[in-house]
Amino acid sequence: MGMSDARVSTAAAPGGWIAAAGLKRLASLKLTLVLLLLLGAGVIGHDPVTGGAAWLVAVPLLLGAVNLSAAVLTHPVFRQQTALLMFHVALLAIVVLVAAGRLTYLNGQLELAEGEVFKGELARSESGPWHRSLLERARFVNDGFTIRYEKGVRRAETRNTVRWLDDTGREQKGVIGDNEPLVRHGYRFYTSFNKGFAPVFIWHPAGGPPQRGSINLPSYPIHEYGQALEWTLPGTQIKLWTMLQFDEVLLDSDRVSQFRLPTRHTLVVRIGDARQELVPGERMVLPAGILVYERLSTWMGYTVFYDWTLPWLFVACLLAVASLAWHFWKKFAVQPWDR
Amino acid sequence: MATELQLLWLALTLYTLAGSTAIGATVLAKRPERVILAIILIGLFVHALSLGLRWERVGHGPFITMFEILSSNVWSLLLIFGVAYWRVPAVRPAAAVVMPVLFLMMAWLLVTSPAAGHYPPTYRTIWLYIHVLFGKVFLGSVLVAVGVAGVILLRHARFGVARLAQLPDDVRLENLAFRFMMLGFIFETLMLIAGAIWAQDAWGRYWAWDPLESWAFTTWLALALFVHLRITFKLRPLYSAAAIVAVFVLAFLTFFGVPFVATAPHKGAV
Ligand code: HEM
């Protein structure tokens, strides 16, 4: 009995010893130096615009997390110095949270005409592999915007009125823009510099119920001289080319101005060889139905961002600075600064 | 605008006088420390008037154009150095190192255009002020550390031996420089956090590795590297001082080089 016990413990000891030694090696502070250098090189070397070579940042971060975890488990300093331990654990938490955020984030763009309801559809988006979309819950209405421009057509404040139903089903109204997003179910909606004109049509298909809809012309004023778009009439194969025409200067480079609709304009609509100029209220008769040009309106481009880790990251960051300050406070308080 | 610039020139003249006196005093082993502090304080006051007049006139703080950024940083760096100079006597000879760095910025300031720039809508937030304030304390603390590190380096170069020899030994000076570095480290961390909060509100992302973000983070990593090098290899004061100067160069280029080269990002698209 005693013999076999002894055998068991001698058999287990080398394994435990090897594991402990391995952990110590992983916890090497020289490795930390190498990883910090690699991370710095990766930060400068990777391409944030295309997302190319993201592994240059991800791999040193991952190895750094392993190195740091091993150090936290094995270095005696961390048992003696609580503040230092807290700081390093907060750093670990930040890395873990950022990784979790990358797996579940969503980043997208959408456009809404004035009065249009957002129903969860994005024009463009990218997301982490584990993102579970609850976007259709984050409904809101674009109720129109004002944008002030300074001299030289420099964009100043954007104020966009939006409406939504809160959790109790009551209607809420608010103004977003610049540093103020609309936050719904964790999704953060931001106005963007993308916005423009939106002609509103009513389409009466032969033998069907009428439908109202609008098209978003290219962004204004960036595409000031390209206010045209080709689109397809819903439920048909008919391609329409549409161009907005007006003569007045909307955004004057010499004075402060506001984004606004032109006072007088025409809409050029071309289908194949047929061309017609429409003012609001006029119609175009087609074999498949009647297209009524109702009025000119606007659209706003939004970006939407989802990352559930944001508040936790904030807490971890605060914890990191607080413990860093605490650590050095204790360390430096022992001796005065002006000896 | 004329008064504003005249006051600025007066302040720069006073700073130059204070700096020259400090350098001369080090070479001649004299100690006119109260005179130097007094000249710096008057300069700071005059400079503050100039910054205030401009703020009033253009309707926003000094953080848009290169002229404004340089001017306000010369002011804040000297203010922080002035406080350290006043409170920590061992820092005083560092003026002979710190002032030439500021001369460089002042010369640069004189060749930049004082015309007002465009104040983007995303700059109208309290986070801008918090971010800028933390950044200024960060750079100021690191500059003080560089001054003290410079004294160590000068001593090793056998320069100005008489005056510099009266100071505490290298080990104590290095410890003092390290303290200011770590103060800077804390404020740089705060600066990055405040910047990320602002970026989230302004551009809908807290971090996107734009050039300024990348270089600011690299500077932060360089500081972490310095801390760990110092512990792992028990750096001698000479090497520690050299590392402090290297970190400062990186921070300086991040503050004044990157926004200068990469114009588009970090300013908010139009
Ligand atoms: C990646 C893995 C990391 C490991 C394994 C690690 C490990 C350690 C250890 C063991 C110490 C205590 C050294 C001693 O007092 O003997 C220490 C100190 C410290 N580390 Fe780290 N660390 C890591 C990353 C970082 C990072 C990224 C930062 C900061 C940005 C950092 C900042 C500090 C600071 C400020 C100290 C205190 C230095 C002092 O009191 O003088 N560490 N680290």
XYZ file of C-alpha atoms and ligand atoms in Angstrom:
652
model
C 0.000 0.000 0.000
C 2.705 2.399 1.111
C 4.856 1.322 -1.831
C 2.257 1.997 -4.468
C 1.458 5.372 -2.910
C 5.088 6.298 -3.201
C 5.152 5.149 -6.779
C 2.097 7.236 -7.643
C 3.623 10.376 -6.182
C 6.963 9.890 -7.905
C 5.141 9.273 -11.173
C 3.066 12.455 -10.778
C 5.896 14.676 -9.620
C 7.924 14.895 -12.854
C 4.756 15.710 -14.829
C 3.830 18.484 -12.408
C 7.383 19.670 -12.331
C 7.590 19.806 -16.129
C 4.298 21.722 -16.276
C 5.521 24.195 -13.666
C 8.822 24.626 -15.471
C 6.963 25.131 -18.767
C 4.772 27.779 -17.178
C 7.860 29.536 -15.794
C 9.397 29.580 -19.261
C 6.188 30.951 -20.763
C 6.261 33.633 -18.074
C 9.702 34.843 -19.154
C 10.098 38.615 -18.958
C 12.554 38.488 -21.855
C 9.767 37.002 -23.928
C 7.648 40.002 -22.866
C 10.261 42.328 -24.351
C 10.294 40.436 -27.638
C 6.498 40.404 -27.820
C 6.230 44.126 -27.088
C 8.664 44.771 -29.944
C 6.758 42.443 -32.286
C 3.460 44.089 -31.376
C 4.905 47.533 -32.083
C 6.199 46.334 -35.442
C 2.827 44.749 -36.188
C 0.940 47.944 -35.368
C 3.056 49.875 -37.833
C 3.207 47.043 -40.378
C -0.418 46.001 -40.733
C -2.810 47.740 -43.077
C -5.817 49.141 -41.205
C -7.531 50.380 -44.370
C -7.852 46.987 -46.068
C -7.641 44.976 -42.843
C -4.622 43.275 -44.451
C -2.089 41.411 -42.292
C -4.212 41.820 -39.156
C -2.398 38.749 -37.802
C 0.655 40.996 -37.351
C -1.234 42.565 -34.461
C -3.355 39.583 -33.413
C -0.541 37.044 -33.003
C 1.704 39.140 -30.699
C -1.392 40.093 -28.689
C -2.371 36.445 -28.294
C 1.159 35.394 -27.344
C 1.364 38.392 -25.016
C -1.816 37.257 -23.286
C -0.328 33.768 -22.803
C 2.963 35.234 -21.542
C 1.152 37.576 -19.189
C -1.198 34.869 -17.862
C 1.791 32.632 -17.110
C 3.549 35.552 -15.391
C 0.492 36.380 -13.293
C 0.326 32.733 -12.153
C 4.009 32.272 -11.382
C 5.729 35.585 -10.554
C 5.927 36.199 -6.801
C 5.835 40.012 -7.327
C 2.203 39.739 -8.264
C 1.382 38.152 -4.926
C 3.193 40.905 -3.053
C 2.010 43.861 -5.081
C -1.759 43.886 -5.465
C -1.898 47.078 -7.544
C 0.603 45.694 -10.055
C -1.406 42.483 -10.240
C -4.615 44.439 -10.817
C -3.016 46.451 -13.590
C -1.765 43.408 -15.470
C -5.048 41.539 -15.007
C -6.876 44.608 -16.360
C -4.566 44.547 -19.412
C -5.443 40.874 -19.908
C -9.128 41.697 -19.583
C -8.786 44.405 -22.232
C -7.151 41.979 -24.672
C -9.842 39.346 -24.023
C -12.635 41.920 -24.413
C -11.186 43.303 -27.639
C -10.971 39.760 -29.011
C -14.571 39.061 -27.970
C -15.612 42.342 -29.561
C -13.904 41.421 -32.836
C -15.823 38.143 -32.913
C -19.242 39.719 -32.390
C -19.097 43.282 -33.730
C -21.113 44.766 -36.544
C -20.189 47.750 -38.649
C -22.569 48.845 -41.361
C -23.979 51.600 -43.479
C -27.528 52.461 -44.405
C -29.509 55.210 -46.078
C -32.939 56.443 -45.090
C -35.107 58.903 -46.999
C -36.980 61.443 -44.927
C -39.927 59.698 -43.284
C -38.543 56.233 -44.025
C -38.470 53.554 -41.327
C -35.281 51.568 -40.754
C -36.274 47.909 -40.859
C -32.903 46.262 -40.371
C -31.519 46.284 -43.905
C -27.983 47.517 -44.456
C -26.442 48.770 -47.685
C -23.021 47.491 -46.650
C -21.770 45.739 -43.565
C -18.982 43.727 -42.030
C -19.237 41.766 -38.836
C -17.492 39.294 -36.605
C -18.177 35.612 -37.304
C -20.337 35.281 -34.180
C -22.500 38.343 -34.660
C -26.169 37.562 -34.065
C -28.183 40.306 -35.707
C -31.017 41.896 -33.766
C -31.028 44.879 -36.090
C -34.668 44.601 -37.066
C -35.534 45.372 -33.440
C -33.657 48.653 -33.649
C -36.313 50.401 -35.725
C -36.350 54.150 -36.099
C -37.617 56.831 -38.476
C -35.552 59.547 -40.118
C -37.579 62.737 -39.656
C -35.254 64.987 -41.631
C -32.089 66.943 -40.923
C -30.475 70.358 -40.970
C -26.799 70.904 -41.743
C -25.054 74.225 -41.426
C -22.133 75.024 -43.719
C -19.439 77.547 -42.995
C -17.741 79.688 -45.610
C -15.878 77.594 -48.144
C -18.668 74.963 -47.969
C -17.244 73.456 -44.802
C -19.689 71.244 -43.011
C -20.558 72.358 -39.468
C -23.349 70.980 -37.240
C -25.583 68.156 -38.427
C -28.887 67.830 -36.592
C -31.032 64.881 -37.531
C -34.434 64.341 -35.920
C -35.290 60.690 -35.355
C -38.256 58.899 -33.870
C -38.525 55.409 -32.343
C -40.656 53.278 -30.040
C -39.092 52.677 -26.639
C -39.270 49.374 -24.734
C -42.697 50.221 -23.311
C -43.999 50.938 -26.810
C -44.155 54.712 -26.362
C -42.970 56.947 -29.160
C -39.770 58.901 -28.472
C -38.214 61.716 -30.431
C -34.621 62.914 -30.387
C -31.936 64.770 -32.276
C -28.699 63.019 -33.243
C -25.628 64.127 -35.189
C -21.891 64.830 -34.875
C -21.013 63.456 -31.425
C -24.493 62.144 -30.643
C -25.565 58.670 -31.838
C -28.950 57.013 -31.478
C -28.479 53.917 -29.330
C -31.062 51.153 -29.747
C -30.572 47.623 -28.337
C -26.804 48.102 -28.328
C -26.714 49.352 -31.916
C -25.264 52.831 -32.259
C -26.514 54.825 -35.251
C -24.421 57.783 -36.399
C -25.233 60.360 -39.050
C -22.543 60.532 -41.729
C -21.317 63.056 -44.280
C -23.241 61.013 -46.824
C -26.606 62.609 -47.568
C -28.449 64.023 -50.537
C -31.661 64.479 -52.480
C -34.401 61.897 -52.842
C -37.127 62.288 -55.501
C -40.395 60.703 -54.318
C -42.563 58.871 -56.885
C -45.937 57.173 -56.906
C -46.065 54.213 -59.261
C -49.505 53.141 -60.504
C -48.934 49.796 -62.227
C -51.616 48.841 -64.750
C -54.108 46.742 -62.780
C -52.304 46.923 -59.419
C -52.393 49.057 -56.288
C -50.248 52.232 -56.318
C -46.930 52.253 -54.494
C -44.976 55.200 -53.116
C -41.191 55.101 -53.115
C -38.115 57.237 -53.428
C -34.640 56.937 -54.846
C -31.487 58.279 -53.226
C -29.487 60.376 -55.674
C -25.690 60.448 -55.210
C -24.358 62.223 -52.123
C -24.525 66.013 -52.146
C -22.445 68.240 -52.333
C -19.610 65.753 -53.012
C -21.279 64.670 -56.261
C -22.712 68.096 -56.999
C -22.288 67.568 -60.746
C -23.386 63.961 -60.832
C -26.970 64.106 -59.545
C -28.135 61.217 -61.694
C -28.993 57.589 -61.066
C -30.226 54.557 -62.972
C -32.807 52.420 -61.187
C -35.480 49.796 -61.900
C -39.205 50.316 -61.412
C -40.429 47.881 -58.736
C -42.023 44.760 -60.127
C -40.824 45.469 -63.683
C -37.704 45.208 -65.828
C -37.960 48.886 -66.761
C -34.742 50.809 -66.252
C -35.059 54.531 -65.599
C -32.281 57.051 -65.721
C -33.093 60.023 -63.509
C -31.294 63.330 -63.134
C -31.984 66.305 -60.881
C -31.523 69.735 -62.487
C -31.502 73.165 -60.877
C -29.707 76.453 -61.434
C -29.336 78.067 -58.027
C -26.322 77.866 -55.747
C -27.447 75.965 -52.645
C -24.234 76.022 -50.649
C -22.488 79.322 -51.165
C -18.749 79.261 -50.711
C -18.738 82.960 -49.721
C -21.141 82.788 -46.823
C -22.657 80.580 -44.159
C -25.416 78.430 -45.632
C -27.772 75.560 -44.885
C -28.387 72.323 -46.698
C -31.799 72.843 -48.341
C -33.949 71.841 -51.282
C -33.709 73.965 -54.442
C -36.687 76.348 -54.775
C -37.155 75.395 -58.418
C -36.008 72.219 -60.107
C -36.832 69.697 -62.798
C -36.307 65.989 -62.871
C -35.123 64.494 -66.146
C -36.375 60.928 -66.617
C -35.179 58.803 -69.509
C -36.396 55.339 -70.452
C -34.556 54.018 -73.488
C -34.952 56.800 -76.052
C -37.954 58.452 -74.386
C -36.994 61.505 -72.338
C -39.199 63.732 -70.220
C -38.676 66.612 -67.800
C -40.910 66.516 -64.750
C -41.777 69.041 -62.066
C -43.571 67.899 -58.897
C -47.079 66.643 -59.657
C -46.341 65.732 -63.276
C -46.613 62.229 -64.629
C -45.035 59.961 -67.172
C -47.265 57.471 -68.964
C -45.685 54.093 -69.672
C -47.151 50.885 -71.177
C -46.812 49.192 -67.784
C -48.401 51.991 -65.759
C -48.191 55.617 -64.724
C -45.282 57.156 -62.861
C -46.144 60.301 -60.889
C -43.303 62.483 -59.660
C -44.611 63.651 -56.293
C -41.905 65.869 -54.768
C -38.246 66.226 -53.903
C -37.066 65.132 -50.477
C -33.757 64.234 -48.793
C -31.979 61.129 -47.529
C -29.423 60.657 -44.761
C -26.618 58.107 -44.716
C -25.933 56.441 -41.356
C -23.235 54.209 -40.029
C -24.216 51.643 -37.452
C -21.842 50.110 -34.943
C -22.463 47.293 -32.527
C -19.993 46.122 -29.902
C -21.366 44.845 -26.616
C -17.928 45.042 -25.007
C -17.810 48.868 -24.948
C -18.962 49.431 -21.333
C -16.814 46.538 -20.081
C -13.797 47.850 -21.959
C -14.373 51.209 -20.336
C -14.440 49.622 -16.876
C -11.306 47.564 -17.607
C -9.486 50.681 -18.852
C -10.436 52.639 -15.743
C -9.282 49.755 -13.599
C -5.983 49.668 -15.486
C -5.167 53.371 -15.019
C -6.392 53.408 -11.432
C -4.223 50.455 -10.455
C -1.252 51.809 -12.421
C -1.535 55.111 -10.540
C -1.967 53.269 -7.260
C 1.102 51.104 -7.894
C 3.369 54.075 -8.560
C 1.828 56.156 -5.817
C 2.805 53.493 -3.280
C 6.203 52.968 -4.868
C 7.126 56.679 -4.967
C 5.538 57.742 -1.678
C 8.301 55.900 0.207
C 10.784 58.642 -0.646
C 10.021 62.311 -1.306
C 10.564 63.654 -4.822
C 12.783 66.553 -3.844
C 15.460 64.896 -1.804
C -4.566 89.566 -34.588
C -1.687 92.073 -34.342
C -1.790 92.302 -30.523
C -2.070 88.547 -30.328
C 1.120 88.063 -32.343
C 3.011 90.839 -30.556
C 2.230 89.227 -27.210
C 3.348 85.883 -28.593
C 6.654 87.339 -29.779
C 7.184 88.998 -26.412
C 6.556 85.667 -24.664
C 8.944 83.846 -26.995
C 11.589 86.516 -26.357
C 11.183 86.042 -22.608
C 11.446 82.262 -22.961
C 14.592 82.678 -25.026
C 16.045 84.943 -22.354
C 15.183 82.439 -19.615
C 16.622 79.567 -21.656
C 19.846 81.372 -22.493
C 20.294 82.341 -18.861
C 19.772 78.713 -17.834
C 22.310 77.443 -20.351
C 24.811 80.156 -19.431
C 24.329 79.448 -15.726
C 25.064 75.758 -16.269
C 28.217 76.466 -18.233
C 29.438 79.084 -15.709
C 28.281 77.058 -12.689
C 26.095 79.911 -11.412
C 22.613 79.527 -9.880
C 20.263 82.398 -10.840
C 17.330 80.003 -10.394
C 14.733 82.429 -9.064
C 15.452 84.874 -11.872
C 14.949 82.133 -14.465
C 11.688 81.015 -12.867
C 10.445 84.609 -12.727
C 11.172 85.214 -16.417
C 9.429 81.953 -17.350
C 6.374 82.919 -15.282
C 6.089 86.365 -16.901
C 6.493 84.728 -20.311
C 3.745 82.215 -19.507
C 1.429 85.022 -18.437
C 1.997 87.061 -21.608
C 1.662 83.916 -23.736
C -1.610 83.027 -21.967
C -2.970 86.463 -22.904
C -2.049 85.851 -26.539
C -3.690 82.391 -26.535
C -6.780 83.807 -24.819
C -7.156 86.656 -27.322
C -6.930 84.228 -30.203
C -9.421 81.834 -28.583
C -11.836 84.748 -28.211
C -11.296 85.862 -31.816
C -11.495 82.548 -33.704
C -14.078 81.010 -31.356
C -12.262 77.775 -30.534
C -9.298 76.568 -28.517
C -5.722 76.264 -29.815
C -5.882 72.752 -31.228
C -6.672 72.988 -34.939
C -3.744 74.366 -36.938
C -0.080 73.516 -36.539
C 0.479 77.092 -35.352
C -2.093 76.665 -32.576
C -0.889 73.208 -31.593
C 2.745 74.328 -31.389
C 1.919 77.536 -29.557
C -0.299 75.884 -26.947
C 2.214 73.087 -26.441
C 5.130 75.457 -25.920
C 2.932 77.065 -23.268
C 1.772 73.860 -21.577
C 5.198 72.194 -21.691
C 6.787 75.219 -20.070
C 4.007 75.432 -17.514
C 4.552 71.810 -16.490
C 8.315 72.223 -16.542
C 7.894 75.408 -14.494
C 5.906 73.557 -11.830
C 8.525 70.797 -11.658
C 11.289 73.449 -11.581
C 9.598 75.193 -8.684
C 8.705 72.103 -6.619
C 11.673 69.778 -7.282
C 15.026 71.615 -7.015
C 16.960 68.697 -8.495
C 15.097 69.314 -11.764
C 16.406 72.890 -12.141
C 19.652 72.245 -14.040
C 17.546 70.287 -16.553
C 16.448 73.669 -17.895
C 19.647 73.724 -19.949
C 18.371 70.598 -21.744
C 14.643 71.349 -21.853
C 14.907 74.903 -23.178
C 16.730 73.962 -26.402
C 13.917 71.460 -27.159
C 11.451 74.299 -26.721
C 13.619 76.608 -28.863
C 13.160 74.076 -31.642
C 9.378 74.241 -31.292
C 9.456 78.033 -31.063
C 11.484 78.309 -34.269
C 9.022 75.964 -35.971
C 6.141 78.036 -34.609
C 7.606 81.165 -36.175
C 7.549 79.647 -39.677
C 3.983 78.270 -39.522
C 1.017 80.287 -40.722
C -1.072 81.929 -37.992
C -4.211 81.801 -40.170
C -7.266 80.240 -38.506
C -8.305 76.743 -39.573
C -11.623 74.957 -39.938
C -13.167 73.802 -36.661
C -14.838 70.468 -37.488
C -18.229 69.685 -35.936
C -16.806 66.579 -34.263
C -14.518 68.813 -32.169
C -17.443 70.286 -30.258
C -17.268 67.918 -27.307
C -15.897 67.932 -23.776
C -13.820 64.847 -24.649
C -11.606 66.965 -26.865
C -10.618 69.072 -23.854
C -10.080 66.041 -21.639
C -8.045 64.281 -24.324
C -5.902 67.358 -25.034
C -5.359 68.063 -21.333
C -4.150 64.517 -20.618
C -1.932 64.647 -23.696
C -0.327 67.864 -22.535
C 0.404 66.517 -19.053
C 1.820 63.369 -20.656
C 4.206 65.214 -22.946
C 5.134 67.713 -20.221
C 6.051 64.969 -17.744
C 8.123 63.140 -20.337
C 9.882 66.404 -21.199
C 10.857 66.924 -17.557
C 12.185 63.343 -17.521
C 14.158 64.094 -20.691
C 15.682 67.154 -19.038
C 16.888 65.084 -16.094
C 17.995 62.234 -18.397
C 19.856 64.846 -20.454
C 21.807 65.882 -17.375
C 22.905 62.253 -16.892
C 23.919 62.031 -20.537
C 25.790 65.348 -20.417
C 27.692 64.218 -17.374
C 28.748 61.081 -19.199
C 29.847 63.252 -22.115
C 32.025 65.152 -19.588
C 30.273 68.415 -20.246
C 29.679 71.248 -17.764
C 31.194 69.133 -15.070
C 31.364 71.781 -12.351
C 27.695 72.696 -12.175
C 26.316 69.290 -12.988
C 28.648 67.585 -10.541
C 26.931 69.266 -7.579
C 23.709 67.441 -8.398
C 22.602 64.150 -6.837
C 24.341 61.090 -8.281
C 23.190 59.357 -11.476
C 21.204 56.682 -9.677
C 19.098 59.264 -7.853
C 18.653 61.384 -10.957
C 17.598 58.326 -12.944
C 15.057 57.528 -10.265
C 13.708 61.071 -10.537
C 13.518 60.859 -14.336
C 11.758 57.495 -14.034
C 9.138 59.041 -11.763
C 8.308 61.691 -14.315
C 8.221 59.051 -17.051
C 5.700 57.012 -15.091
C 3.607 60.099 -14.389
C 3.639 60.601 -18.146
C 2.762 56.934 -18.668
C -0.362 57.265 -16.509
C -1.431 60.378 -18.384
C -0.740 58.842 -21.761
C -2.958 55.916 -20.800
C -5.663 58.395 -19.803
C -5.140 60.281 -23.075
C -5.652 57.108 -25.119
C -8.823 56.214 -23.202
C -10.305 59.706 -23.590
C -9.343 59.691 -27.275
C -11.076 56.345 -27.821
C -14.265 57.595 -26.164
C -14.219 60.673 -28.359
C -13.544 58.621 -31.504
C -16.491 56.360 -30.677
C -18.830 59.335 -30.439
C -17.376 61.271 -33.331
C -16.674 58.589 -35.914
C -18.570 55.569 -34.630
C -15.466 53.512 -33.822
C -13.295 53.631 -30.733
C -10.142 52.542 -32.480
C -9.308 52.226 -36.176
C -5.505 52.321 -36.322
C -5.351 55.622 -38.163
C -1.737 56.884 -38.298
C -2.067 59.032 -35.180
C -3.699 56.218 -33.212
C -1.079 53.722 -34.363
C 1.857 55.937 -33.432
C 0.326 56.979 -30.104
C -0.153 53.306 -29.244
C 3.393 52.531 -30.360
C 4.637 55.246 -28.005
C 2.630 53.620 -25.213
C 4.224 50.255 -26.085
C 7.651 51.900 -26.078
C 6.954 53.065 -22.534
C 5.915 49.535 -21.519
C 9.105 48.270 -23.149
C 11.158 50.823 -21.216
C 9.566 49.803 -17.896
C 10.239 46.144 -18.564
C 13.777 46.660 -19.891
C 14.565 48.602 -16.756
C 13.301 45.794 -14.529
C 14.550 42.833 -16.538
C 18.086 44.105 -17.159
C 18.387 46.486 -14.184
C 19.447 49.195 -16.639
C 22.335 51.452 -15.688
C 21.364 55.146 -15.447
C 23.146 55.928 -18.708
C 21.088 53.408 -20.709
C 17.909 54.294 -18.914
C 18.519 57.960 -19.787
C 19.090 57.043 -23.422
C 15.827 55.038 -23.449
C 13.951 58.013 -21.977
C 15.239 60.269 -24.753
C 14.225 57.646 -27.340
C 10.668 57.466 -25.966
C 10.447 61.248 -26.003
C 11.561 61.389 -29.640
C 8.817 58.902 -30.509
C 6.210 60.876 -28.528
C 7.371 64.149 -30.069
C 7.139 62.769 -33.608
C 3.686 61.383 -32.836
C 2.448 64.743 -31.565
C 3.983 67.011 -34.160
C 5.169 64.782 -36.991
C 2.286 62.416 -37.748
C -0.551 64.974 -38.033
C 1.819 66.985 -40.191
C 2.490 64.149 -42.630
C -0.863 62.335 -42.578
C -3.346 65.124 -43.108
C -6.615 63.360 -43.894
C -7.421 61.043 -40.973
C -8.118 62.000 -37.391
C -9.634 65.301 -38.435
C -13.111 64.065 -39.318
C -14.140 63.780 -42.945
C -15.882 66.771 -44.545
C 2.903 40.811 -21.966
C 3.202 40.376 -20.914
C 3.619 41.069 -19.648
C 4.215 40.413 -18.642
C 4.534 38.950 -18.629
C 4.509 41.337 -17.608
C 5.110 41.030 -16.412
C 5.511 41.931 -15.452
C 6.151 41.608 -14.231
C 6.510 40.204 -13.776
C 6.379 42.745 -13.560
C 7.014 42.898 -12.188
C 8.457 43.078 -12.357
C 9.144 43.264 -11.027
O 8.731 44.161 -10.259
O 10.077 42.522 -10.783
C 5.890 43.803 -14.350
C 5.937 45.114 -14.001
C 5.325 46.114 -14.699
N 4.699 45.979 -15.921
Fe 4.390 44.268 -16.914
N 4.075 42.567 -17.975
C 3.541 42.445 -19.226
C 3.008 43.457 -19.974
C 2.960 44.759 -19.581
C 2.424 45.809 -20.354
C 1.820 45.686 -21.741
C 2.552 46.927 -19.593
C 2.151 48.307 -19.867
C 1.824 48.887 -20.751
C 3.194 46.590 -18.386
C 3.509 47.501 -17.389
C 4.196 47.202 -16.252
C 4.501 48.130 -15.224
C 4.123 49.602 -15.222
C 5.216 47.464 -14.250
C 5.747 48.061 -12.947
C 7.147 48.524 -13.107
C 7.698 49.164 -11.875
O 7.100 49.076 -10.784
O 8.766 49.763 -11.980
N 3.409 45.262 -18.388
N 5.353 43.268 -15.500
